[in-house]
Coordinates of C-alpha atoms and ligand atoms in Angstrom, one line a residue:
M109 CA 12.2 -30.6 19.9
A110 CA 11.8 -27.3 18.0
K111 CA 14.8 -26.2 15.8
L112 CA 16.1 -22.7 15.8
Y113 CA 18.3 -22.0 12.8
V114 CA 20.7 -19.1 12.9
N115 CA 23.1 -18.2 10.0
P116 CA 25.8 -15.9 11.4
K117 CA 27.3 -15.7 7.9
H118 CA 24.3 -13.9 6.6
Q119 CA 23.7 -10.3 7.9
L120 CA 20.4 -8.8 6.8
G121 CA 20.6 -5.2 7.9
H122 CA 21.5 -2.8 10.6
I123 CA 19.3 -2.5 13.7
N124 CA 18.9 1.2 14.5
P125 CA 19.0 1.7 18.3
E126 CA 16.0 4.0 17.8
I127 CA 13.9 0.9 17.1
Q128 CA 13.7 0.7 20.9
G129 CA 12.6 4.3 21.3
H130 CA 10.0 5.8 23.7
F131 CA 7.3 8.4 23.7
S132 CA 6.3 10.9 26.4
E133 CA 3.2 13.1 26.1
H134 CA 1.7 15.8 28.3
L135 CA -0.9 13.2 29.2
G136 CA -1.9 12.0 32.7
R137 CA 1.1 11.5 35.0
C138 CA 3.7 10.8 32.3
I139 CA 5.6 14.1 32.2
Y140 CA 4.4 15.6 35.5
E141 CA 5.0 13.3 38.4
G142 CA 6.5 10.5 36.2
L143 CA 9.5 12.3 34.8
Y144 CA 9.4 15.8 36.1
V145 CA 8.7 16.8 39.7
G146 CA 10.2 20.2 39.7
E147 CA 13.4 21.4 41.5
N148 CA 11.6 22.1 44.8
S149 CA 10.1 18.5 45.1
D150 CA 11.0 16.3 48.1
I151 CA 11.5 13.5 45.5
P152 CA 15.2 13.4 44.7
N153 CA 15.7 15.1 41.4
T154 CA 18.3 16.9 39.2
N155 CA 17.0 20.1 37.7
G156 CA 13.5 18.8 38.3
M157 CA 13.9 15.3 36.7
R158 CA 13.4 12.3 39.0
N159 CA 16.7 10.7 39.7
D160 CA 15.3 7.2 40.2
V161 CA 13.5 7.3 36.8
V162 CA 16.4 8.8 34.9
E163 CA 18.7 6.1 36.4
A164 CA 16.4 3.3 35.4
L165 CA 16.0 4.6 31.8
K166 CA 19.7 5.0 31.4
E167 CA 20.3 1.5 32.5
M168 CA 17.8 0.4 29.8
Q169 CA 19.7 2.5 27.3
I170 CA 16.8 4.6 26.1
P171 CA 17.9 5.6 22.7
V172 CA 15.4 8.4 21.8
L173 CA 12.5 10.2 23.3
R174 CA 9.5 11.6 21.4
W175 CA 7.7 14.7 22.9
P176 CA 5.3 16.6 23.5
G177 CA 2.6 14.4 21.8
G178 CA 0.6 12.7 20.5
C179 CA -2.7 14.6 20.1
F180 CA -1.2 17.1 22.5
A181 CA 1.4 18.1 19.9
D182 CA -1.2 19.6 17.6
E183 CA -2.6 21.8 20.3
Y184 CA 0.8 22.7 21.8
H185 CA 2.1 26.2 21.3
W186 CA 5.8 26.0 22.2
M187 CA 6.2 29.6 23.3
D188 CA 3.8 28.9 26.2
G189 CA 6.5 26.7 27.6
I190 CA 9.6 29.0 27.7
G191 CA 10.7 31.8 29.9
P192 CA 10.3 32.3 33.7
K193 CA 8.0 29.5 35.0
E194 CA 5.9 31.9 37.0
T195 CA 4.9 33.8 33.9
R196 CA 4.2 30.7 31.7
K197 CA 0.6 30.3 30.7
K198 CA -1.7 28.1 32.8
M199 CA -4.3 26.3 30.8
I200 CA -6.5 23.2 30.7
N201 CA -5.3 20.1 29.0
T202 CA -8.6 19.7 27.1
H203 CA -7.5 16.6 25.3
W204 CA -6.3 14.6 28.4
G205 CA -8.1 14.6 31.6
G206 CA -9.1 18.3 31.8
V207 CA -6.4 19.1 34.3
V208 CA -4.3 22.3 34.6
E209 CA -1.2 22.4 32.4
D210 CA 1.1 25.0 33.8
N211 CA 3.7 24.6 31.1
S212 CA 6.5 24.2 33.6
F213 CA 7.9 21.5 31.4
G214 CA 8.7 23.0 28.0
T215 CA 11.5 22.9 25.4
H216 CA 14.4 23.7 27.9
E217 CA 13.2 21.0 30.3
F218 CA 12.8 18.4 27.5
M219 CA 16.3 19.1 26.2
E220 CA 17.6 18.8 29.8
L221 CA 15.8 15.5 30.3
C222 CA 17.3 14.1 27.1
R223 CA 20.8 15.4 28.1
Q224 CA 20.5 13.5 31.4
L225 CA 19.2 10.4 29.7
G226 CA 21.9 10.6 27.0
C227 CA 19.3 9.9 24.4
K228 CA 18.4 11.4 21.0
T229 CA 15.6 14.0 20.7
Y230 CA 12.4 13.6 18.7
V231 CA 10.2 16.8 18.8
N232 CA 6.8 16.6 17.3
G233 CA 5.5 19.9 15.7
N234 CA 2.0 21.3 15.4
V235 CA 0.4 21.3 12.0
G236 CA -3.2 20.9 13.2
S237 CA -3.6 24.2 15.0
G238 CA -0.2 25.9 14.6
T239 CA 1.2 28.1 11.9
V240 CA 4.1 27.6 9.6
Q241 CA 5.8 30.6 11.2
E242 CA 5.4 29.0 14.7
M243 CA 6.9 25.7 13.6
S244 CA 9.7 27.5 11.7
E245 CA 10.6 29.6 14.8
W246 CA 10.6 26.6 17.1
V247 CA 13.2 24.9 14.9
E248 CA 15.2 28.2 14.8
Y249 CA 14.9 28.5 18.6
M250 CA 16.2 25.0 19.2
T251 CA 18.9 24.7 16.6
F252 CA 20.1 28.1 15.3
E253 CA 23.4 29.5 16.6
G254 CA 24.2 33.0 15.6
V255 CA 22.4 36.3 15.4
S256 CA 18.6 35.7 15.1
P257 CA 15.5 36.7 17.0
M258 CA 14.9 33.1 18.2
A259 CA 18.6 32.4 19.1
D260 CA 18.6 35.6 21.0
L261 CA 15.4 34.6 22.9
R262 CA 16.9 31.2 23.7
A263 CA 20.0 32.9 25.1
K264 CA 17.8 35.3 27.1
N265 CA 16.1 32.3 28.6
G266 CA 19.4 30.9 29.8
H267 CA 20.6 28.7 27.0
P268 CA 23.0 30.4 24.5
E269 CA 24.1 27.1 22.9
S270 CA 21.7 25.5 20.4
W271 CA 20.4 22.0 20.9
K272 CA 20.4 19.1 18.5
V273 CA 17.0 18.0 17.2
D274 CA 17.5 14.6 15.8
Y275 CA 14.0 13.9 14.7
F276 CA 11.1 16.3 13.9
G277 CA 7.5 15.2 13.3
V278 CA 5.5 17.4 11.0
G279 CA 2.2 16.9 12.8
N280 CA 0.7 13.9 14.5
E281 CA -2.3 11.8 13.5
N282 CA -3.4 14.5 11.1
W283 CA -6.1 12.1 9.8
G284 CA -7.7 12.4 13.3
C285 CA -6.9 14.5 16.4
G286 CA -4.3 16.5 14.3
G287 CA -6.9 18.2 12.1
N288 CA -9.1 15.5 10.5
M289 CA -7.5 16.1 7.2
T290 CA -7.6 14.1 3.9
P291 CA -4.3 12.6 2.8
E292 CA -4.0 14.9 -0.2
Y293 CA -4.7 18.0 2.0
Y294 CA -2.1 16.9 4.6
G295 CA 0.3 15.9 1.9
N296 CA 0.3 19.4 0.5
L297 CA 0.6 20.9 4.0
Y298 CA 3.5 18.6 4.6
R299 CA 5.3 19.9 1.5
R300 CA 4.8 23.5 2.8
Y301 CA 5.5 23.1 6.6
Q302 CA 8.6 20.9 6.1
T303 CA 10.2 23.6 3.9
Y304 CA 10.6 25.7 7.0
V305 CA 12.0 23.0 9.2
R306 CA 15.5 24.3 8.3
N307 CA 18.8 22.6 8.7
Y308 CA 20.9 25.3 10.3
K309 CA 23.9 23.2 11.2
K310 CA 26.0 21.1 8.8
G311 CA 26.3 17.6 10.0
Q312 CA 23.2 18.0 12.2
E313 CA 20.5 17.6 9.6
I314 CA 17.1 17.0 11.1
F315 CA 15.3 13.7 10.2
K316 CA 11.9 14.9 9.1
I317 CA 8.9 12.6 9.7
C318 CA 5.7 12.9 7.7
C319 CA 2.5 11.8 9.4
G320 CA 1.6 8.3 8.2
P321 CA -1.3 6.0 8.6
N322 CA -3.3 4.6 11.4
V323 CA -3.4 0.8 11.4
D324 CA -4.5 -0.5 8.0
D325 CA -5.3 2.9 6.4
Y326 CA -3.5 2.1 3.1
Y327 CA -5.6 4.9 1.5
W328 CA -3.7 7.4 3.7
T329 CA -0.3 6.0 2.9
E330 CA -1.0 6.0 -0.8
G331 CA -2.6 9.4 -0.8
V332 CA 0.2 11.1 1.1
L333 CA 3.0 9.5 -0.9
K334 CA 1.2 10.3 -4.2
T335 CA 0.9 13.9 -3.2
T336 CA 4.5 14.3 -2.1
H337 CA 6.7 11.8 -4.0
D338 CA 7.5 13.9 -7.0
H339 CA 9.2 16.4 -4.6
A340 CA 10.6 13.7 -2.4
E341 CA 12.6 12.3 -5.4
K342 CA 14.1 15.7 -6.1
A343 CA 14.7 17.3 -2.8
H344 CA 17.2 15.8 -0.5
G345 CA 16.0 15.7 3.1
F346 CA 12.4 16.4 2.1
M347 CA 11.0 13.4 3.8
N348 CA 13.1 10.9 5.9
G349 CA 10.4 9.0 7.6
L350 CA 6.7 8.1 7.5
S351 CA 5.0 7.3 10.7
L352 CA 2.6 4.4 11.5
H353 CA 0.5 4.0 14.6
Y354 CA -0.8 0.7 15.8
Y355 CA -2.0 -0.1 19.3
T356 CA -3.0 -3.6 20.5
H357 CA -6.5 -3.4 21.8
P358 CA -7.5 -6.9 22.8
D359 CA -11.2 -6.2 22.8
G360 CA -11.4 -3.5 20.2
W361 CA -11.4 0.3 20.5
E362 CA -14.8 0.6 22.2
K363 CA -14.3 -1.9 25.0
K364 CA -10.7 -2.3 25.6
G365 CA -10.7 -4.9 28.4
S366 CA -8.8 -4.9 31.6
A367 CA -5.0 -4.9 32.0
L368 CA -5.1 -7.4 34.9
D369 CA -8.4 -9.3 34.6
F370 CA -8.2 -11.5 31.5
D371 CA -8.5 -15.2 30.6
E372 CA -6.5 -17.4 28.2
E373 CA -8.8 -16.5 25.3
K374 CA -8.1 -12.8 25.8
Y375 CA -4.4 -13.5 26.2
Y376 CA -4.2 -15.3 22.9
K377 CA -6.3 -12.7 21.2
T378 CA -3.8 -10.1 22.5
M379 CA -0.9 -12.1 21.0
K380 CA -2.7 -12.5 17.7
K381 CA -3.4 -8.8 17.5
T382 CA 0.2 -8.0 18.3
L383 CA 1.5 -10.3 15.5
Y384 CA -0.7 -8.3 13.1
M385 CA 2.0 -5.6 13.3
E386 CA 4.1 -7.6 10.9
E387 CA 1.4 -7.6 8.2
L388 CA 1.0 -3.8 8.6
I389 CA 4.7 -3.2 8.2
K390 CA 4.7 -5.4 5.1
N391 CA 1.7 -3.9 3.5
H392 CA 2.5 -0.2 4.2
G393 CA 6.1 -1.1 3.2
A394 CA 4.9 -2.5 -0.2
I395 CA 3.2 0.9 -0.9
M396 CA 6.3 2.7 0.1
D397 CA 8.4 0.5 -2.1
Q398 CA 6.4 1.8 -5.1
Y399 CA 7.4 5.3 -4.4
D400 CA 10.7 4.7 -2.6
P401 CA 12.2 1.4 -3.9
E402 CA 15.6 2.2 -2.5
K403 CA 14.0 2.4 1.0
K404 CA 15.4 5.9 1.7
I405 CA 12.3 6.7 3.7
G406 CA 12.1 5.0 7.1
L407 CA 8.9 3.6 8.5
I408 CA 8.6 5.1 12.0
V409 CA 6.3 3.2 14.2
D410 CA 6.1 6.1 16.7
E411 CA 3.1 4.8 18.7
W412 CA 2.6 1.1 19.6
G413 CA 1.8 -1.0 22.6
T414 CA -1.2 -2.2 24.6
W415 CA -4.1 0.0 25.3
Y416 CA -6.6 -1.3 28.0
E417 CA -9.2 0.3 30.2
V418 CA -7.7 2.5 32.8
E419 CA -7.2 1.1 36.3
P420 CA -10.4 1.3 38.4
G421 CA -10.7 4.6 40.2
T422 CA -8.2 6.5 38.1
N423 CA -8.9 9.5 35.8
P424 CA -10.2 8.0 32.5
G425 CA -8.3 10.8 30.6
F426 CA -5.0 9.7 32.2
L427 CA -4.7 6.3 30.5
Y428 CA -3.0 4.7 33.5
Q429 CA -2.8 0.9 33.2
Q430 CA -1.0 -2.0 34.9
N431 CA 1.5 -4.2 33.0
T432 CA 1.8 -8.0 33.2
M433 CA 3.7 -10.9 31.6
R434 CA 1.2 -10.6 28.8
D435 CA 2.6 -7.1 28.1
A436 CA 6.1 -8.5 28.3
L437 CA 5.2 -10.9 25.4
V438 CA 3.7 -8.0 23.5
A439 CA 6.9 -6.0 23.8
G440 CA 9.1 -9.0 22.9
I441 CA 7.1 -9.8 19.8
N442 CA 7.0 -6.2 18.6
L443 CA 10.7 -5.7 19.1
N444 CA 11.4 -8.9 17.2
I445 CA 9.2 -7.8 14.4
F446 CA 10.9 -4.4 14.2
N447 CA 14.3 -6.1 14.1
K448 CA 13.3 -8.4 11.3
H449 CA 12.1 -5.4 9.3
C450 CA 15.0 -3.2 10.1
D451 CA 15.6 -2.5 6.4
R452 CA 12.4 -0.3 6.5
V453 CA 11.7 0.3 10.2
K454 CA 14.2 2.9 11.4
M455 CA 12.5 4.0 14.6
A456 CA 9.7 2.8 16.9
N457 CA 8.4 4.5 20.1
I458 CA 6.3 2.5 22.6
A459 CA 3.5 4.5 24.1
Q460 CA 4.2 5.7 26.7
L461 CA 7.3 6.0 28.9
V462 CA 5.9 6.4 32.4
N463 CA 2.4 6.0 33.9
V464 CA 0.6 6.0 30.6
L465 CA -0.5 2.9 28.5
Q466 CA 2.2 0.2 28.1
S467 CA 4.8 2.0 30.3
V468 CA 8.2 0.7 31.3
I469 CA 7.9 2.5 34.6
L470 CA 5.1 3.3 37.1
T471 CA 5.3 5.8 39.9
E472 CA 3.3 6.6 43.0
G473 CA 4.6 9.5 44.9
E474 CA 8.2 8.9 45.7
K475 CA 7.9 5.2 44.8
M476 CA 8.8 3.7 41.4
I477 CA 8.5 0.3 39.9
K478 CA 9.8 -1.3 36.7
T479 CA 7.2 -3.2 34.7
P480 CA 7.7 -6.5 32.9
T481 CA 7.9 -4.4 29.7
Y482 CA 10.9 -2.5 31.2
H483 CA 12.7 -5.8 31.7
V484 CA 12.1 -6.8 28.1
F485 CA 13.6 -3.6 26.8
N486 CA 16.5 -4.1 29.2
M487 CA 17.1 -7.6 27.8
Y488 CA 16.7 -6.5 24.2
K489 CA 19.2 -3.5 24.5
Y490 CA 22.0 -5.7 23.2
H491 CA 20.3 -5.6 19.7
Q492 CA 20.8 -1.9 19.5
D493 CA 23.2 -1.1 16.7
G494 CA 23.6 -4.8 15.9
E495 CA 23.4 -6.5 12.5
L496 CA 20.3 -8.6 12.0
L497 CA 21.2 -12.2 11.3
E498 CA 19.2 -14.7 9.2
S499 CA 17.2 -16.9 11.6
Y500 CA 14.2 -19.1 11.6
V501 CA 12.4 -21.0 14.3
E502 CA 10.1 -24.1 13.7
T503 CA 6.8 -23.4 15.3
E504 CA 3.5 -25.1 16.0
E505 CA 0.1 -23.5 16.2
I506 CA -1.2 -23.0 19.7
G507 CA -3.8 -20.8 21.4
H508 CA -7.6 -20.5 21.5
K509 CA -9.7 -22.0 18.7
D510 CA -10.5 -18.5 17.4
F511 CA -7.0 -17.0 18.1
K512 CA -4.3 -19.3 16.9
V513 CA -0.7 -18.1 17.2
P514 CA 2.8 -19.6 16.7
N515 CA 4.2 -20.9 20.0
L516 CA 7.6 -19.3 19.5
H517 CA 8.9 -16.0 18.1
E518 CA 12.5 -15.0 17.6
S519 CA 15.0 -12.5 16.3
V520 CA 18.8 -12.7 16.3
S521 CA 21.6 -10.2 15.8
L522 CA 25.3 -9.9 15.8
G523 CA 25.8 -7.3 18.5
K524 CA 28.4 -4.5 18.5
D525 CA 30.0 -6.3 21.4
G526 CA 30.9 -9.1 19.0
R527 CA 28.4 -11.6 20.5
I528 CA 25.3 -13.2 19.0
H529 CA 22.1 -12.1 20.7
V530 CA 19.1 -14.4 20.5
T531 CA 15.8 -13.1 21.8
L532 CA 13.2 -15.9 21.9
N533 CA 9.6 -15.6 23.2
N534 CA 7.4 -18.6 24.3
L535 CA 3.8 -17.4 23.8
S536 CA 2.3 -20.5 25.4
V537 CA 0.8 -19.9 28.8
T538 CA 1.1 -23.6 29.7
E539 CA 3.8 -25.4 27.7
S540 CA 7.5 -25.3 27.9
Y541 CA 9.5 -26.3 24.7
D542 CA 12.8 -28.1 24.1
I543 CA 14.9 -26.1 21.7
D544 CA 17.8 -27.2 19.5
A545 CA 19.5 -24.1 18.2
V546 CA 21.9 -24.6 15.3
F547 CA 24.4 -22.0 14.1
T548 CA 25.8 -22.3 10.6
E549 CA 29.6 -22.9 10.6
T550 CA 30.0 -21.1 13.9
D551 CA 31.3 -22.6 17.1
I552 CA 29.6 -21.3 20.3
K553 CA 32.2 -20.8 23.0
G554 CA 30.1 -19.5 25.8
V555 CA 26.5 -18.5 26.8
E556 CA 25.1 -16.0 29.1
G557 CA 21.3 -16.3 29.5
T558 CA 18.6 -14.1 31.1
I559 CA 15.0 -14.9 31.4
L560 CA 11.8 -13.2 32.3
T561 CA 9.0 -15.6 33.0
G562 CA 5.8 -15.9 35.1
E563 CA 2.2 -16.7 35.1
M564 CA 0.4 -14.5 32.4
H565 CA -1.1 -12.2 35.0
A566 CA 2.1 -11.7 37.0
H567 CA 3.0 -8.1 37.5
N568 CA 4.8 -5.7 39.8
T569 CA 3.1 -3.6 42.4
F570 CA 4.4 -0.9 44.8
E571 CA 4.0 -3.4 47.6
E572 CA 5.8 -6.2 45.6
P573 CA 8.1 -4.4 43.1
D574 CA 10.1 -7.4 42.1
A575 CA 7.4 -10.0 41.7
V576 CA 8.4 -10.2 38.0
R577 CA 12.1 -9.7 37.4
T578 CA 14.8 -11.2 35.2
E579 CA 16.8 -14.2 36.3
K580 CA 19.9 -15.9 35.2
F581 CA 19.2 -18.7 32.7
D582 CA 22.1 -21.2 32.8
Q583 CA 20.5 -24.5 31.8
V584 CA 22.0 -24.3 28.3
E585 CA 24.0 -27.2 26.9
I586 CA 26.6 -26.2 24.4
G587 CA 27.5 -28.7 21.7
G588 CA 30.0 -27.1 19.2
Q589 CA 27.8 -25.3 16.7
S590 CA 24.5 -26.0 18.6
L591 CA 22.8 -25.3 21.8
K592 CA 20.1 -27.2 23.6
F593 CA 17.8 -25.7 26.2
T594 CA 14.1 -25.7 27.4
I595 CA 12.2 -22.5 27.3
P596 CA 9.5 -22.2 30.0
A597 CA 5.9 -21.3 29.4
C598 CA 5.1 -17.6 29.0
S599 CA 8.6 -16.2 28.8
V600 CA 11.0 -13.9 27.1
L601 CA 14.6 -15.2 26.9
H602 CA 17.8 -13.5 25.9
L603 CA 20.9 -15.5 25.1
A604 CA 24.3 -13.8 24.6
L605 CA 26.7 -16.1 22.8
E606 CA 30.5 -15.9 22.6
I607 CA 31.7 -17.0 19.2
Ligands
LIG968 O1 -0.8 7.7 23.1 C1 -2.1 8.2 23.3 C2 -2.7 8.9 22.0 O2 -2.9 7.9 21.1 C3 -1.8 9.9 21.3 O3 -1.9 11.2 21.9 C4 -2.4 9.9 19.9 O4 -1.4 10.2 19.0 C5 -2.9 8.5 19.8 O5 -4.2 8.5 19.3

């Protein structure tokens, strides 16, 4: 019997809803087809946005959406995407799939999508191939209200009111596709570009995100912070976040492996690589602590998730992959890790929202399916805005001889609904475990359980959209300040507890 200890008397930090954020790039069928079909489409839409997708994302309580990239962001010139659609520039998306980008989805459409979703906006600016003036004018266009060339242009384009930009990324992957820069060079550019990301409205200050490292590039973190920190200390609002990108590639970058065709060894390797996220957060966090001991700068994990080979027969530049129970576990583990490090991790954005990499939704024409990853987000939404509680689960080592992992993985919060929310993952593909959960000085008065479980390859298809779906989990025995239950193999469990 494994013990799960929860101390509801000890709150460890606030869980920003944005920890469950998402990312949508002009890549493959994410924006076009996945989110935006245009007003004249036969697919039911509101102002061009797919109604079915918007409805599903609202149910999942999507808290924030990042756009327009990714690598695309550092090639994106925002003025190409405003004004009458017929006159917008048509061009080739050279980075992703070599298809025509007609710019029919631009700033106005992104803001309209976020309005429909009721989520915060995270716009990523172009440092790699854009000018300071271009970035500055974009911010003016989106957020300035009053007499100004950009505010006038926005009004002329049909939107007199300004929008709220909650988060702004000053470049993306500037160590790579965003300009192949050195940390010192980028650090200096960051100082310059961010100066013109002006805060025009009191009470609507923009959260500025500096481009951080890829995986374990501690040299980048150190170099960028060394170049900027003297200013960061002095200037309020100079840097609010530093990004981190880490994808789970089970077989390495070169040979990524299949989303559907994998064995137990590959499964456990995927789990092990996913758990590495915690080490990255700790290590980059330790460097940040040297420059920012009060943790004023958030770590923003704005790209994470599994990255496999594309589905056979699909455009290699579209990054379209299926999603199984293995991905559900990857999502559950990452979201638990982010919760546990909510003192430093202020936002995270899974890549990507629809039809690209570890998506929560897949579409085919007018059809739409929710992936196992969707269901995990839908179960975890109760942690949003909660207070992290001290918790610990006794584990044993399982897995493949070269890829050992703990069998169980948890996080617990006190939700804003007043209930305790436990999310527990069973990583074993074969074993179920008996759990004895103990709650310090807290009587449990009722339990509502939801489970997502299945064979590791289980996934949804357009023919069988509900092969993997959540089910009620009611085999929980309440005993005063403890609970007893059995968690099945390969599962993600959510328990909501009345106290
Ligand atoms: O998400 C796909 C790509 O991965 C993004 O465009 C880029 O930032 C990262 O390398």
